[in-house]
Amino acid sequence: NILVSACLLGIGCRYDGKIKKNDAVCALAQKHTLIPVCPEQLGGRPTPRKPVEIKNGNVTEECGNCHTSEFEKGAEETLKIAQITGCTLAILKSRSPSCGYGEIYDGSFSKKTVSGNGIAAALLSENGIKVKNEENFDK
Ligand code: SF4
């Protein structure tokens, strides 16, 4: 079983409500059972929703509204699903404030990135789950 960001599989959970399926990730379903999760929806965020980025450890909209606690709840629920389904690998959406791993947007809402992890990706990794993204997983 592989935990996967639901938006990579064509689920309409992205902040902007758009469908952006990743064909290479979807193709993994031929040989593996894919478990779709959207940490932001699991944390109670609506779709569509305002974009957020991480700055100084907090998840905020550009106007300053803070959603850190929802993102933390979503990360915990995502970890539970990974554990219930026995996932040891997660393939998550790059640069997202929830799902990004190794690189995330820098909090300036200008498409600049910094080293860092999204809230859910970090919790999964801390609990022994290997995290990859749609750009660096081993096809
Ligand atoms: Fe995709 Fe993750 Fe954002 Fe949900 S939280 S839309 S799964 S990147």
JSON list of C-alpha atoms and ligand atoms in Angstrom, two decimals:
[
{"chain": "A", "resi": 1, "resn": "ASN", "atom": "CA", "xyz": [0.00, 0.00, 0.00]},
{"chain": "A", "resi": 2, "resn": "ILE", "atom": "CA", "xyz": [1.26, 3.48, -0.85]},
{"chain": "A", "resi": 3, "resn": "LEU", "atom": "CA", "xyz": [-0.17, 6.65, 0.68]},
{"chain": "A", "resi": 4, "resn": "VAL", "atom": "CA", "xyz": [-0.71, 9.27, -2.05]},
{"chain": "A", "resi": 5, "resn": "SER", "atom": "CA", "xyz": [-1.78, 12.90, -2.10]},
{"chain": "A", "resi": 6, "resn": "ALA", "atom": "CA", "xyz": [-5.33, 12.62, -3.40]},
{"chain": "A", "resi": 7, "resn": "CYS", "atom": "CA", "xyz": [-4.90, 15.56, -5.80]},
{"chain": "A", "resi": 8, "resn": "LEU", "atom": "CA", "xyz": [-2.19, 13.62, -7.69]},
{"chain": "A", "resi": 9, "resn": "LEU", "atom": "CA", "xyz": [-4.80, 10.97, -8.43]},
{"chain": "A", "resi": 10, "resn": "GLY", "atom": "CA", "xyz": [-7.28, 13.46, -9.89]},
{"chain": "A", "resi": 11, "resn": "ILE", "atom": "CA", "xyz": [-9.41, 14.05, -6.81]},
{"chain": "A", "resi": 12, "resn": "GLY", "atom": "CA", "xyz": [-10.71, 17.64, -6.76]},
{"chain": "A", "resi": 13, "resn": "CYS", "atom": "CA", "xyz": [-9.31, 18.55, -3.36]},
{"chain": "A", "resi": 14, "resn": "ARG", "atom": "CA", "xyz": [-6.81, 21.21, -4.39]},
{"chain": "A", "resi": 15, "resn": "TYR", "atom": "CA", "xyz": [-7.14, 24.68, -2.86]},
{"chain": "A", "resi": 16, "resn": "ASP", "atom": "CA", "xyz": [-8.29, 26.07, -6.23]},
{"chain": "A", "resi": 17, "resn": "GLY", "atom": "CA", "xyz": [-10.68, 23.19, -6.90]},
{"chain": "A", "resi": 18, "resn": "LYS", "atom": "CA", "xyz": [-8.86, 22.29, -10.13]},
{"chain": "A", "resi": 19, "resn": "ILE", "atom": "CA", "xyz": [-8.19, 18.71, -11.20]},
{"chain": "A", "resi": 20, "resn": "LYS", "atom": "CA", "xyz": [-4.50, 18.06, -11.81]},
{"chain": "A", "resi": 21, "resn": "LYS", "atom": "CA", "xyz": [-3.91, 14.36, -12.19]},
{"chain": "A", "resi": 22, "resn": "ASN", "atom": "CA", "xyz": [-0.38, 12.98, -12.40]},
{"chain": "A", "resi": 23, "resn": "ASP", "atom": "CA", "xyz": [-0.36, 10.10, -14.85]},
{"chain": "A", "resi": 24, "resn": "ALA", "atom": "CA", "xyz": [2.89, 8.56, -13.62]},
{"chain": "A", "resi": 25, "resn": "VAL", "atom": "CA", "xyz": [1.59, 8.40, -10.05]},
{"chain": "A", "resi": 26, "resn": "CYS", "atom": "CA", "xyz": [-1.78, 7.05, -11.21]},
{"chain": "A", "resi": 27, "resn": "ALA", "atom": "CA", "xyz": [0.04, 4.30, -13.12]},
{"chain": "A", "resi": 28, "resn": "LEU", "atom": "CA", "xyz": [1.36, 2.92, -9.83]},
{"chain": "A", "resi": 29, "resn": "ALA", "atom": "CA", "xyz": [-2.16, 1.55, -9.26]},
{"chain": "A", "resi": 30, "resn": "GLN", "atom": "CA", "xyz": [-1.36, -1.23, -11.73]},
{"chain": "A", "resi": 31, "resn": "LYS", "atom": "CA", "xyz": [1.01, -2.82, -9.23]},
{"chain": "A", "resi": 32, "resn": "HIS", "atom": "CA", "xyz": [0.18, -1.25, -5.86]},
{"chain": "A", "resi": 33, "resn": "THR", "atom": "CA", "xyz": [-2.81, -0.29, -3.78]},
{"chain": "A", "resi": 34, "resn": "LEU", "atom": "CA", "xyz": [-2.90, 3.49, -3.58]},
{"chain": "A", "resi": 35, "resn": "ILE", "atom": "CA", "xyz": [-4.44, 5.12, -0.52]},
{"chain": "A", "resi": 36, "resn": "PRO", "atom": "CA", "xyz": [-5.56, 8.69, -1.38]},
{"chain": "A", "resi": 37, "resn": "VAL", "atom": "CA", "xyz": [-5.45, 11.30, 1.37]},
{"chain": "A", "resi": 38, "resn": "CYS", "atom": "CA", "xyz": [-5.87, 15.07, 1.48]},
{"chain": "A", "resi": 39, "resn": "PRO", "atom": "CA", "xyz": [-4.49, 16.33, 4.78]},
{"chain": "A", "resi": 40, "resn": "GLU", "atom": "CA", "xyz": [-6.06, 19.76, 4.35]},
{"chain": "A", "resi": 41, "resn": "GLN", "atom": "CA", "xyz": [-9.56, 18.37, 3.91]},
{"chain": "A", "resi": 42, "resn": "LEU", "atom": "CA", "xyz": [-8.93, 15.91, 6.74]},
{"chain": "A", "resi": 43, "resn": "GLY", "atom": "CA", "xyz": [-8.09, 18.88, 8.92]},
{"chain": "A", "resi": 44, "resn": "GLY", "atom": "CA", "xyz": [-11.41, 20.52, 8.11]},
{"chain": "A", "resi": 45, "resn": "ARG", "atom": "CA", "xyz": [-10.41, 22.96, 5.40]},
{"chain": "A", "resi": 46, "resn": "PRO", "atom": "CA", "xyz": [-13.02, 23.57, 2.68]},
{"chain": "A", "resi": 47, "resn": "THR", "atom": "CA", "xyz": [-12.53, 23.25, -1.08]},
{"chain": "A", "resi": 48, "resn": "PRO", "atom": "CA", "xyz": [-11.94, 25.63, -2.71]},
{"chain": "A", "resi": 49, "resn": "ARG", "atom": "CA", "xyz": [-9.97, 27.54, -0.08]},
{"chain": "A", "resi": 50, "resn": "LYS", "atom": "CA", "xyz": [-7.54, 30.44, 0.08]},
{"chain": "A", "resi": 51, "resn": "PRO", "atom": "CA", "xyz": [-3.91, 29.48, -0.58]},
{"chain": "A", "resi": 52, "resn": "VAL", "atom": "CA", "xyz": [-1.64, 29.31, 2.45]},
{"chain": "A", "resi": 53, "resn": "GLU", "atom": "CA", "xyz": [2.10, 29.08, 3.02]},
{"chain": "A", "resi": 54, "resn": "ILE", "atom": "CA", "xyz": [4.29, 28.31, 6.03]},
{"chain": "A", "resi": 55, "resn": "LYS", "atom": "CA", "xyz": [6.20, 31.14, 7.67]},
{"chain": "A", "resi": 56, "resn": "ASN", "atom": "CA", "xyz": [7.91, 31.01, 11.06]},
{"chain": "A", "resi": 57, "resn": "GLY", "atom": "CA", "xyz": [6.24, 27.66, 11.70]},
{"chain": "A", "resi": 58, "resn": "ASN", "atom": "CA", "xyz": [2.71, 28.93, 11.13]},
{"chain": "A", "resi": 59, "resn": "VAL", "atom": "CA", "xyz": [0.40, 28.17, 8.22]},
{"chain": "A", "resi": 60, "resn": "THR", "atom": "CA", "xyz": [-1.21, 31.42, 7.12]},
{"chain": "A", "resi": 61, "resn": "GLU", "atom": "CA", "xyz": [-3.14, 33.01, 4.29]},
{"chain": "A", "resi": 62, "resn": "GLU", "atom": "CA", "xyz": [-1.52, 36.02, 2.63]},
{"chain": "A", "resi": 63, "resn": "CYS", "atom": "CA", "xyz": [-3.74, 38.32, 4.73]},
{"chain": "A", "resi": 64, "resn": "GLY", "atom": "CA", "xyz": [-2.43, 36.69, 7.92]},
{"chain": "A", "resi": 65, "resn": "ASN", "atom": "CA", "xyz": [-5.34, 34.40, 8.83]},
{"chain": "A", "resi": 66, "resn": "CYS", "atom": "CA", "xyz": [-3.78, 31.42, 10.62]},
{"chain": "A", "resi": 67, "resn": "HIS", "atom": "CA", "xyz": [-4.77, 27.78, 9.97]},
{"chain": "A", "resi": 68, "resn": "THR", "atom": "CA", "xyz": [-1.96, 25.94, 11.74]},
{"chain": "A", "resi": 69, "resn": "SER", "atom": "CA", "xyz": [-4.22, 23.95, 14.06]},
{"chain": "A", "resi": 70, "resn": "GLU", "atom": "CA", "xyz": [-6.30, 22.60, 11.15]},
{"chain": "A", "resi": 71, "resn": "PHE", "atom": "CA", "xyz": [-3.15, 21.59, 9.33]},
{"chain": "A", "resi": 72, "resn": "GLU", "atom": "CA", "xyz": [-1.87, 19.81, 12.44]},
{"chain": "A", "resi": 73, "resn": "LYS", "atom": "CA", "xyz": [-5.17, 17.94, 12.82]},
{"chain": "A", "resi": 74, "resn": "GLY", "atom": "CA", "xyz": [-5.04, 16.98, 9.14]},
{"chain": "A", "resi": 75, "resn": "ALA", "atom": "CA", "xyz": [-1.50, 15.68, 9.57]},
{"chain": "A", "resi": 76, "resn": "GLU", "atom": "CA", "xyz": [-2.53, 13.53, 12.53]},
{"chain": "A", "resi": 77, "resn": "GLU", "atom": "CA", "xyz": [-5.49, 12.06, 10.64]},
{"chain": "A", "resi": 78, "resn": "THR", "atom": "CA", "xyz": [-3.25, 11.38, 7.65]},
{"chain": "A", "resi": 79, "resn": "LEU", "atom": "CA", "xyz": [-0.77, 9.54, 9.86]},
{"chain": "A", "resi": 80, "resn": "LYS", "atom": "CA", "xyz": [-3.61, 7.44, 11.30]},
{"chain": "A", "resi": 81, "resn": "ILE", "atom": "CA", "xyz": [-4.70, 6.41, 7.80]},
{"chain": "A", "resi": 82, "resn": "ALA", "atom": "CA", "xyz": [-1.12, 5.52, 6.88]},
{"chain": "A", "resi": 83, "resn": "GLN", "atom": "CA", "xyz": [-0.80, 3.38, 9.99]},
{"chain": "A", "resi": 84, "resn": "ILE", "atom": "CA", "xyz": [-4.22, 1.70, 9.62]},
{"chain": "A", "resi": 85, "resn": "THR", "atom": "CA", "xyz": [-3.41, 0.75, 6.03]},
{"chain": "A", "resi": 86, "resn": "GLY", "atom": "CA", "xyz": [0.21, -0.24, 6.69]},
{"chain": "A", "resi": 87, "resn": "CYS", "atom": "CA", "xyz": [1.80, 2.28, 4.35]},
{"chain": "A", "resi": 88, "resn": "THR", "atom": "CA", "xyz": [5.57, 2.62, 4.67]},
{"chain": "A", "resi": 89, "resn": "LEU", "atom": "CA", "xyz": [5.88, 4.90, 1.63]},
{"chain": "A", "resi": 90, "resn": "ALA", "atom": "CA", "xyz": [4.06, 8.13, 0.80]},
{"chain": "A", "resi": 91, "resn": "ILE", "atom": "CA", "xyz": [4.12, 9.94, -2.54]},
{"chain": "A", "resi": 92, "resn": "LEU", "atom": "CA", "xyz": [2.97, 13.48, -1.87]},
{"chain": "A", "resi": 93, "resn": "LYS", "atom": "CA", "xyz": [2.49, 16.69, -3.82]},
{"chain": "A", "resi": 94, "resn": "SER", "atom": "CA", "xyz": [5.65, 18.76, -4.02]},
{"chain": "A", "resi": 95, "resn": "ARG", "atom": "CA", "xyz": [6.00, 22.14, -2.28]},
{"chain": "A", "resi": 96, "resn": "SER", "atom": "CA", "xyz": [2.55, 22.08, -0.61]},
{"chain": "A", "resi": 97, "resn": "PRO", "atom": "CA", "xyz": [2.33, 23.45, 2.95]},
{"chain": "A", "resi": 98, "resn": "SER", "atom": "CA", "xyz": [0.82, 20.06, 3.89]},
{"chain": "A", "resi": 99, "resn": "CYS", "atom": "CA", "xyz": [2.33, 17.59, 1.49]},
{"chain": "A", "resi": 100, "resn": "GLY", "atom": "CA", "xyz": [5.64, 19.16, 0.41]},
{"chain": "A", "resi": 101, "resn": "TYR", "atom": "CA", "xyz": [8.82, 17.40, 1.49]},
{"chain": "A", "resi": 102, "resn": "GLY", "atom": "CA", "xyz": [12.31, 18.89, 1.33]},
{"chain": "A", "resi": 103, "resn": "GLU", "atom": "CA", "xyz": [11.12, 22.07, -0.34]},
{"chain": "A", "resi": 104, "resn": "ILE", "atom": "CA", "xyz": [8.11, 24.31, 0.32]},
{"chain": "A", "resi": 105, "resn": "TYR", "atom": "CA", "xyz": [6.98, 27.79, -0.64]},
{"chain": "A", "resi": 106, "resn": "ASP", "atom": "CA", "xyz": [8.70, 30.39, 1.52]},
{"chain": "A", "resi": 107, "resn": "GLY", "atom": "CA", "xyz": [5.72, 32.25, 2.96]},
{"chain": "A", "resi": 108, "resn": "SER", "atom": "CA", "xyz": [6.03, 35.28, 0.67]},
{"chain": "A", "resi": 109, "resn": "PHE", "atom": "CA", "xyz": [3.33, 34.12, -1.80]},
{"chain": "A", "resi": 110, "resn": "SER", "atom": "CA", "xyz": [5.71, 34.85, -4.67]},
{"chain": "A", "resi": 111, "resn": "LYS", "atom": "CA", "xyz": [6.39, 31.24, -5.80]},
{"chain": "A", "resi": 112, "resn": "LYS", "atom": "CA", "xyz": [9.79, 31.30, -4.09]},
{"chain": "A", "resi": 113, "resn": "THR", "atom": "CA", "xyz": [10.78, 28.14, -2.25]},
{"chain": "A", "resi": 114, "resn": "VAL", "atom": "CA", "xyz": [12.91, 27.27, 0.76]},
{"chain": "A", "resi": 115, "resn": "SER", "atom": "CA", "xyz": [14.12, 24.05, 2.35]},
{"chain": "A", "resi": 116, "resn": "GLY", "atom": "CA", "xyz": [11.46, 22.63, 4.61]},
{"chain": "A", "resi": 117, "resn": "ASN", "atom": "CA", "xyz": [8.56, 20.22, 4.92]},
{"chain": "A", "resi": 118, "resn": "GLY", "atom": "CA", "xyz": [4.80, 20.51, 4.86]},
{"chain": "A", "resi": 119, "resn": "ILE", "atom": "CA", "xyz": [3.02, 19.76, 8.11]},
{"chain": "A", "resi": 120, "resn": "ALA", "atom": "CA", "xyz": [1.68, 16.32, 7.14]},
{"chain": "A", "resi": 121, "resn": "ALA", "atom": "CA", "xyz": [4.82, 15.25, 5.30]},
{"chain": "A", "resi": 122, "resn": "ALA", "atom": "CA", "xyz": [6.92, 16.11, 8.34]},
{"chain": "A", "resi": 123, "resn": "LEU", "atom": "CA", "xyz": [4.72, 14.10, 10.71]},
{"chain": "A", "resi": 124, "resn": "LEU", "atom": "CA", "xyz": [4.74, 11.07, 8.40]},
{"chain": "A", "resi": 125, "resn": "SER", "atom": "CA", "xyz": [8.51, 11.21, 8.12]},
{"chain": "A", "resi": 126, "resn": "GLU", "atom": "CA", "xyz": [8.95, 11.58, 11.90]},
{"chain": "A", "resi": 127, "resn": "ASN", "atom": "CA", "xyz": [6.92, 8.39, 12.25]},
{"chain": "A", "resi": 128, "resn": "GLY", "atom": "CA", "xyz": [9.08, 6.32, 9.95]},
{"chain": "A", "resi": 129, "resn": "ILE", "atom": "CA", "xyz": [7.22, 6.67, 6.68]},
{"chain": "A", "resi": 130, "resn": "LYS", "atom": "CA", "xyz": [9.44, 7.36, 3.67]},
{"chain": "A", "resi": 131, "resn": "VAL", "atom": "CA", "xyz": [8.21, 10.46, 1.83]},
{"chain": "A", "resi": 132, "resn": "LYS", "atom": "CA", "xyz": [8.70, 11.09, -1.89]},
{"chain": "A", "resi": 133, "resn": "ASN", "atom": "CA", "xyz": [6.99, 13.45, -4.29]},
{"chain": "A", "resi": 134, "resn": "GLU", "atom": "CA", "xyz": [5.63, 13.21, -7.83]},
{"chain": "A", "resi": 135, "resn": "GLU", "atom": "CA", "xyz": [8.92, 14.55, -9.18]},
{"chain": "A", "resi": 136, "resn": "ASN", "atom": "CA", "xyz": [11.37, 12.25, -7.43]},
{"chain": "A", "resi": 137, "resn": "PHE", "atom": "CA", "xyz": [9.67, 8.91, -6.80]},
{"chain": "A", "resi": 138, "resn": "ASP", "atom": "CA", "xyz": [11.15, 5.77, -8.35]},
{"chain": "A", "resi": 139, "resn": "LYS", "atom": "CA", "xyz": [8.81, 4.96, -11.23]},
{"chain": "B", "resi": 1, "resn": "SF4", "atom": "FE1", "xyz": [-3.14, 17.83, -2.56]},
{"chain": "B", "resi": 1, "resn": "SF4", "atom": "FE2", "xyz": [-1.99, 17.64, -0.20]},
{"chain": "B", "resi": 1, "resn": "SF4", "atom": "FE3", "xyz": [-3.01, 19.97, -0.97]},
{"chain": "B", "resi": 1, "resn": "SF4", "atom": "FE4", "xyz": [-4.65, 17.98, -0.38]},
{"chain": "B", "resi": 1, "resn": "SF4", "atom": "S1", "xyz": [-3.26, 19.00, 1.02]},
{"chain": "B", "resi": 1, "resn": "SF4", "atom": "S2", "xyz": [-4.77, 19.28, -2.16]},
{"chain": "B", "resi": 1, "resn": "SF4", "atom": "S3", "xyz": [-3.49, 16.22, -1.09]},
{"chain": "B", "resi": 1, "resn": "SF4", "atom": "S4", "xyz": [-1.28, 18.90, -1.91]}
]
